[in-house]
Coordinates of C-alpha atoms and ligand atoms in Angstrom, one line a residue:
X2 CA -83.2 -3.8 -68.6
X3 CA -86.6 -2.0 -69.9
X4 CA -86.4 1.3 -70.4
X5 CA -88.2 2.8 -67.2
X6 CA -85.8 1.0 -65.3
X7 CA -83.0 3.1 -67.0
X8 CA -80.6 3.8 -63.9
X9 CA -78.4 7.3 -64.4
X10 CA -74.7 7.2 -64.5
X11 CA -74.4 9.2 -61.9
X12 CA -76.1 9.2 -57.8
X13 CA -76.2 12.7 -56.0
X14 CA -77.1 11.3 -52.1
X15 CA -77.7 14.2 -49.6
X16 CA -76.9 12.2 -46.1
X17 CA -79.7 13.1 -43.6
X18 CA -78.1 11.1 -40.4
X19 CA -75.1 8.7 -41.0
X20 CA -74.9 6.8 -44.6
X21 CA -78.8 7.7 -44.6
X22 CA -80.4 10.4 -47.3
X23 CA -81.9 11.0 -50.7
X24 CA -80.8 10.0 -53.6
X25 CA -81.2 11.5 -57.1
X26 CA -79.9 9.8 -60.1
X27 CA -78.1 12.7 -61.8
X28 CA -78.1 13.2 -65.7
X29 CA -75.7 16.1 -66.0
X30 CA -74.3 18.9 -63.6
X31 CA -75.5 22.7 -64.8
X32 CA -73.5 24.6 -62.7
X33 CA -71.0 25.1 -60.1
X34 CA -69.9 28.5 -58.9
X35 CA -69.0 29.7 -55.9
X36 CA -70.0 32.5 -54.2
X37 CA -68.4 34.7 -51.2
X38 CA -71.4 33.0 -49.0
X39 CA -71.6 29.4 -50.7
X40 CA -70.9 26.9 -53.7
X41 CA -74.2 27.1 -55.8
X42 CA -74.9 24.1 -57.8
X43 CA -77.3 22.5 -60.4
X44 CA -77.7 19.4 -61.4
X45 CA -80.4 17.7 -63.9
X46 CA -81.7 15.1 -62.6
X47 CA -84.0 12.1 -63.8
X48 CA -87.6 12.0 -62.3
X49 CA -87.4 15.6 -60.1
X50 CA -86.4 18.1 -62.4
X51 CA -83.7 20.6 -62.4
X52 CA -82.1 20.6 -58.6
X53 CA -80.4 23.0 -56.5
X54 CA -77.9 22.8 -54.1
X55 CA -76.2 25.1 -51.8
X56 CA -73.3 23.5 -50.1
X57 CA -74.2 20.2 -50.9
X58 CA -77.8 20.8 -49.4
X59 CA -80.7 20.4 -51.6
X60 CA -82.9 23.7 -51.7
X61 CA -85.6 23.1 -54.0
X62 CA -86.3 20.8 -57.0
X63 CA -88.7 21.8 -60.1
X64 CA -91.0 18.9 -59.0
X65 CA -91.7 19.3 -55.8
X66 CA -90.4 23.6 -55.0
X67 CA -94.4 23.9 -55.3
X68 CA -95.5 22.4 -51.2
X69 CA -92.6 24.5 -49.5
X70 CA -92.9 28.3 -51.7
X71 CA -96.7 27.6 -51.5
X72 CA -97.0 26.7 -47.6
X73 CA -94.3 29.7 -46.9
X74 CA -96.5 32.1 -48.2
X75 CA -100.5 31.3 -48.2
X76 CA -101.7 30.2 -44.8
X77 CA -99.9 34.0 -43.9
X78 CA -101.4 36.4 -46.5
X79 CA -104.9 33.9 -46.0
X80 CA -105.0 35.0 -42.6
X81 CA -103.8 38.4 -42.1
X82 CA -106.9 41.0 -42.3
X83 CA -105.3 42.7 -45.4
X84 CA -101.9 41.9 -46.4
X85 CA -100.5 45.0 -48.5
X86 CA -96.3 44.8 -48.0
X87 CA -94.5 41.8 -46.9
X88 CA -91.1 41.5 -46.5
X89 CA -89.0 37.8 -47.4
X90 CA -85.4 37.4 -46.1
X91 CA -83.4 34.8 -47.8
X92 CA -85.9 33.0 -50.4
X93 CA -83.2 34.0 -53.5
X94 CA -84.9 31.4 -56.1
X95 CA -87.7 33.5 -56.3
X96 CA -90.6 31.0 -56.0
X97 CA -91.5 32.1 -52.1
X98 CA -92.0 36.0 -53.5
X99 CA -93.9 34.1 -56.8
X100 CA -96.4 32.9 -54.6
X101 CA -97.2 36.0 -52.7
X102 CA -97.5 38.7 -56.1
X103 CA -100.5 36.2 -56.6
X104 CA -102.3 38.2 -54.1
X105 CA -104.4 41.1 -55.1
X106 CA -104.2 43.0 -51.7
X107 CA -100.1 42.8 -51.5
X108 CA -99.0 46.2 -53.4
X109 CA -95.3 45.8 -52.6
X110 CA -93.0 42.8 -51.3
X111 CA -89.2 43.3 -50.5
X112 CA -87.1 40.5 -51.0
X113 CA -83.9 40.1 -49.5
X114 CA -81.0 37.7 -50.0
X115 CA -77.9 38.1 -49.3
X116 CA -76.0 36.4 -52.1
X117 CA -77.0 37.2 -55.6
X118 CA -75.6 34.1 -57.2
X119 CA -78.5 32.2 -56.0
X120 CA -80.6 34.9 -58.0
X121 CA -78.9 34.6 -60.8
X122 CA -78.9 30.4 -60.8
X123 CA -82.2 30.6 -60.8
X124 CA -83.0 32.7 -63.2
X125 CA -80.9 30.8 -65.5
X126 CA -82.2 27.2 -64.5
X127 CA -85.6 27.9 -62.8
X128 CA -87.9 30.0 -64.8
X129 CA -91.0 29.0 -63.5
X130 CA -89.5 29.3 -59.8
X131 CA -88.2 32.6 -60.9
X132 CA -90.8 34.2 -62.9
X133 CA -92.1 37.0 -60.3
X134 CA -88.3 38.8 -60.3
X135 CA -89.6 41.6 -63.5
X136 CA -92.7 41.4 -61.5
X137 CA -93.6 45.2 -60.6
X138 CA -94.6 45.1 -56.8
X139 CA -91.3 43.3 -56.4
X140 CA -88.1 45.1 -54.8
X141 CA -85.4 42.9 -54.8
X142 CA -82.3 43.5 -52.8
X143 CA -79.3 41.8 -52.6
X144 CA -78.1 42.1 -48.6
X145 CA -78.0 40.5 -45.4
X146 CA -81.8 40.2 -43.9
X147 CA -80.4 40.9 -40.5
X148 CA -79.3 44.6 -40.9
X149 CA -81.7 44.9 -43.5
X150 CA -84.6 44.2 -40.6
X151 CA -82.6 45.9 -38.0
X152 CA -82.9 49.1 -40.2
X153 CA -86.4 48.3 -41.3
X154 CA -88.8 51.6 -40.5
X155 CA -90.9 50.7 -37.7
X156 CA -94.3 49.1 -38.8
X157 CA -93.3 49.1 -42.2
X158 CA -94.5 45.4 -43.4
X159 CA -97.7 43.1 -42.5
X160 CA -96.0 39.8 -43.4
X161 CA -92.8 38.7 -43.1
X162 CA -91.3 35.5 -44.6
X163 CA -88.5 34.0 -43.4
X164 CA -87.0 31.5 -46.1
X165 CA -83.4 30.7 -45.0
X166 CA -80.9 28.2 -45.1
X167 CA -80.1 25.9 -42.0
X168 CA -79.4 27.7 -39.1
X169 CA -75.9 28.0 -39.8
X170 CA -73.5 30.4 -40.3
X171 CA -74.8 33.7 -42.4
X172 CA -78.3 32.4 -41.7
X173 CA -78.1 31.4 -37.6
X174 CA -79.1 35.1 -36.6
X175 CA -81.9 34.7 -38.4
X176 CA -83.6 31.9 -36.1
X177 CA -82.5 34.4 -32.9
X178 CA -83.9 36.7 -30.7
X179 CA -82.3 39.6 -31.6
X180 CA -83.7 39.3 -35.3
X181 CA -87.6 38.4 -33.7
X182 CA -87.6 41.5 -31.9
X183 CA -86.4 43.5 -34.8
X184 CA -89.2 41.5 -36.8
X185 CA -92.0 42.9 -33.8
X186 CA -90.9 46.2 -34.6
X187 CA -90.8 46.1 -38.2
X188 CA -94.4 44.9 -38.8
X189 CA -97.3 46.4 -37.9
X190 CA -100.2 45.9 -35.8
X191 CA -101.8 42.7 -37.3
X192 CA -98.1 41.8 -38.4
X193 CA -97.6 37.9 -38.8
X194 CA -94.0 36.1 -39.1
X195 CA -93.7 32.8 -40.4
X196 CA -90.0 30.9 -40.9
X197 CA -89.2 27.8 -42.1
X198 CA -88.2 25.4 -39.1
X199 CA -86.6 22.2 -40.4
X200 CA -87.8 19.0 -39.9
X201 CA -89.2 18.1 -36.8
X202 CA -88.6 14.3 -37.6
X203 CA -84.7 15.2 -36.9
X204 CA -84.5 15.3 -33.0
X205 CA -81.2 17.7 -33.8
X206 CA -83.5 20.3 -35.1
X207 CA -86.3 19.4 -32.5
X208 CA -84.4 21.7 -30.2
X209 CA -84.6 24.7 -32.7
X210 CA -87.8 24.3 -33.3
X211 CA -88.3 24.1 -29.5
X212 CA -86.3 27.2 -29.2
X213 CA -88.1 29.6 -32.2
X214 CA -91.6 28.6 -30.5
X215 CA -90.4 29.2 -27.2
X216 CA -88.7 32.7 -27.8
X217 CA -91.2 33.6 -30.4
X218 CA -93.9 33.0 -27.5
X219 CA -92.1 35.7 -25.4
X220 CA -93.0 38.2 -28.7
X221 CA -96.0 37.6 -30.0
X222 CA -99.3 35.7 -28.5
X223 CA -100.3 33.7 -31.0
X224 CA -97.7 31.5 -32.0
X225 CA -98.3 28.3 -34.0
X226 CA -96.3 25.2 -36.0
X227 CA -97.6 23.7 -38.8
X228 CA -96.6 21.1 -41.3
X229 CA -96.1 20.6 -44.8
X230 CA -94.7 16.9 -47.2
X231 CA -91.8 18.1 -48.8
X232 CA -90.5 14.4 -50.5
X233 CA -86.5 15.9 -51.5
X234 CA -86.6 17.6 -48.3
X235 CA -85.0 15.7 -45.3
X236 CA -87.2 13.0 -43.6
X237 CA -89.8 14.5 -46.0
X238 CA -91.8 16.3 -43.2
X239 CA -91.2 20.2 -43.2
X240 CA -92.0 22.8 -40.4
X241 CA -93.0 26.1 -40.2
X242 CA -93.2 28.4 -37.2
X243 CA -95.9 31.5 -37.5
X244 CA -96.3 34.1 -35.3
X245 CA -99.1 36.5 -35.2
X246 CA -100.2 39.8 -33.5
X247 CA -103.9 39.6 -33.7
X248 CA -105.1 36.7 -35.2
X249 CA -104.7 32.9 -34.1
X250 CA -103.0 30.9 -36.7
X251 CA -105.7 28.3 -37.1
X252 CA -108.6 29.4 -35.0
X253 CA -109.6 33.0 -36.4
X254 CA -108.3 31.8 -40.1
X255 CA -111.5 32.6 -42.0
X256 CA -112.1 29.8 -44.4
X257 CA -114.7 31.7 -46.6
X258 CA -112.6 34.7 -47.0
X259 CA -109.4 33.0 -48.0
X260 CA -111.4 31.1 -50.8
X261 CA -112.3 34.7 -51.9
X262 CA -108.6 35.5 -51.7
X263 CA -107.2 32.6 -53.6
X264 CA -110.0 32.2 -56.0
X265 CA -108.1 34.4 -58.8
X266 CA -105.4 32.0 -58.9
X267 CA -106.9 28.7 -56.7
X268 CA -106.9 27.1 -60.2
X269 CA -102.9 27.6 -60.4
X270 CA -102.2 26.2 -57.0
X271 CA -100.9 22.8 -56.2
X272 CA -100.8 22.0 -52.5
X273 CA -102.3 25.0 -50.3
X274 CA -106.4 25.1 -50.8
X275 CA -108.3 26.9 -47.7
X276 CA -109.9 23.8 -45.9
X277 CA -106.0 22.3 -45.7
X278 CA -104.9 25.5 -43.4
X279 CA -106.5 24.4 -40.4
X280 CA -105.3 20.6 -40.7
X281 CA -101.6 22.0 -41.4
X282 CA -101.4 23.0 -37.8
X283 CA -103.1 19.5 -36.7
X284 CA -99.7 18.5 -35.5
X285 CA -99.3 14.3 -35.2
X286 CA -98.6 13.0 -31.9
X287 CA -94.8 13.1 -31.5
X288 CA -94.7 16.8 -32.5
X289 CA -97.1 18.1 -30.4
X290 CA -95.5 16.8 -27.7
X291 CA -92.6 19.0 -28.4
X292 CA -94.8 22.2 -27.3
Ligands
SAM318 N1 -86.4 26.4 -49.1 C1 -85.0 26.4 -48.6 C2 -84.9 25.8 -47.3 O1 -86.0 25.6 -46.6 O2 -83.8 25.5 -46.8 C3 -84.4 27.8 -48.6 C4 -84.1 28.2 -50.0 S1 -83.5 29.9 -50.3 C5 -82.5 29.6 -51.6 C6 -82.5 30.1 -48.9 C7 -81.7 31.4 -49.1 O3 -81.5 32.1 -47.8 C8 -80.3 31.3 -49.7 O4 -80.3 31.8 -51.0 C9 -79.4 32.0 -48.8 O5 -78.4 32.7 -49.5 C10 -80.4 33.0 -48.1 N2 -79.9 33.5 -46.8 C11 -79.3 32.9 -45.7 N3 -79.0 33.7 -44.8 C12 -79.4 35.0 -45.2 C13 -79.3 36.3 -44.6 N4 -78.7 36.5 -43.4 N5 -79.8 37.3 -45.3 C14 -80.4 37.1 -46.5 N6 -80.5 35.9 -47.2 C15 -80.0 34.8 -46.5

């Protein structure tokens, strides 16, 4: 067999619907711990990188983390008049809060997760994903995003990020109503959420995405799905719900103006650019018919 045919001893498959998934071939586990909230894991694998897992689920690899911590945070802070604090709940490897210190207008971003281990595995195995956490407009705080929103000073952020875990357990509050309204209140008048909304290629999470839009309709006026190719994530598409105050998610995003904003750091960038904003919330056929 010729060498780039090598096969790894061992397979990691995360199952997306029946014996279906992804498959990674593994060259060595990193680590395995357990937390009070989930088992964090590591594995090396052999074409996407280091890998992480949180019970059994694949969060982000080195090859690809780039298209989801990139689409999170840019088509937000491109679009918001002038984004200066922004909160991110969940988001514990650090590349979602990477992205956003790249903006000259942010002078402080809070970053909330609730389990620290996650921190601390990525520190330790991800230091590009986790290079912003010495950064000094960072805040970092190790709690659950619900209270921590609940108790959140009225009006005190422009942009907040929601980068969870499934709707599950810990993280289901944070795709509910209760936790939108305390997001209207907490951001200001041009405020802008955005969360990560699963695939919409999975019809089980058709109906959450379904539901955000439809609840986050009854906060906001502008509210908007776009899409982003994430290849480890599952069925490979990934959606994101924004929801804006002021501005309309593609029609009032200024093209010329985010190119001003990115230009400091376009160079550094591997997926978001300013002309792809716009075509991100192009949704194809079967999606838009979800709305
Ligand atoms: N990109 C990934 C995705 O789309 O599934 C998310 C990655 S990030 C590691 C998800 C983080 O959300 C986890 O570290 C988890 O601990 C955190 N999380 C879940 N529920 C939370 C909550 N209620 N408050 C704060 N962090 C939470």
């Amino acid at each position: 067999m010729s060498a780039e045919a090598k096969t790894s001893l061992f397979q990691f498959t995360e199952f997306w619907d029946g014996r279906s998934g992804i498959s990674f071939g593994v060259e060595g586990l990193l680590m395995s711990e357990e937390s009070e909230f989930q088992r964090v894991e590591v594995v090396k694998t052999d074409v996407f990188g280091n890998l992480m897992l949180l019970d059994g689920l694949v969060m982000l690899t080195e090859r690809d983390e780039f298209v989801y911590h990139e689409m999170i945070a840019h088509p937000a802070l491109g679009l918001h008049p002038n984004p200066k604090r922004v909160l991110v709940i969940g988001g514990g490897d650090g590349g979602t809060v990477r992205e956003v210190v790249k903006h000259g207008s942010v002078e402080h971003v809070d970053l909330v997760e609730i389990d620290g281990l996650v921190v601390e595995a990525s520190k330790r195995h991800f230091p590009t994903v986790a290079s912003a956490f010495d950064h000094p407009k960072l805040g970092l705080k190790i709690e659950d995003g619900l209270a921590f929103v609940k108790n959140a000073a009225p009006g005190s952020y422009d942009v907040i990020l929601v980068d969870s875990t499934d709707p599950v357990g810990f993280a289901e509050g944070l795709f509910g109503r209760a936790f939108y309204e305390d997001c209207v209140r907490a951001l200001g008048p041009d405020g802008i959420l955005v969360s990560q909304t699963e695939s919409p290629f999975d019809e089980r999470f058709q109906s959450q995405i379904q539901a955000a839009h439809r609840t986050l309709g009854t906060l906001f006026p502008h509210v908007a799905l776009y899409l982003a190719s994430i290849p480890t994530y599952p069925m490979g598409t990934w959606s994101f719900v924004m929801a804006s105050k002021t501005r309309r998610p593609a029609e009032d995003f200024d093209e010329a103006e985010a190119e001003r904003r990115l230009a400091p750091f376009a160079d550094g960038l591997k997926y978001y650019r300013a002309p792809l904003h716009r075509a991100a919330f192009t949704l194809p056929a079967f999606v838009n018919r979800l709305f």
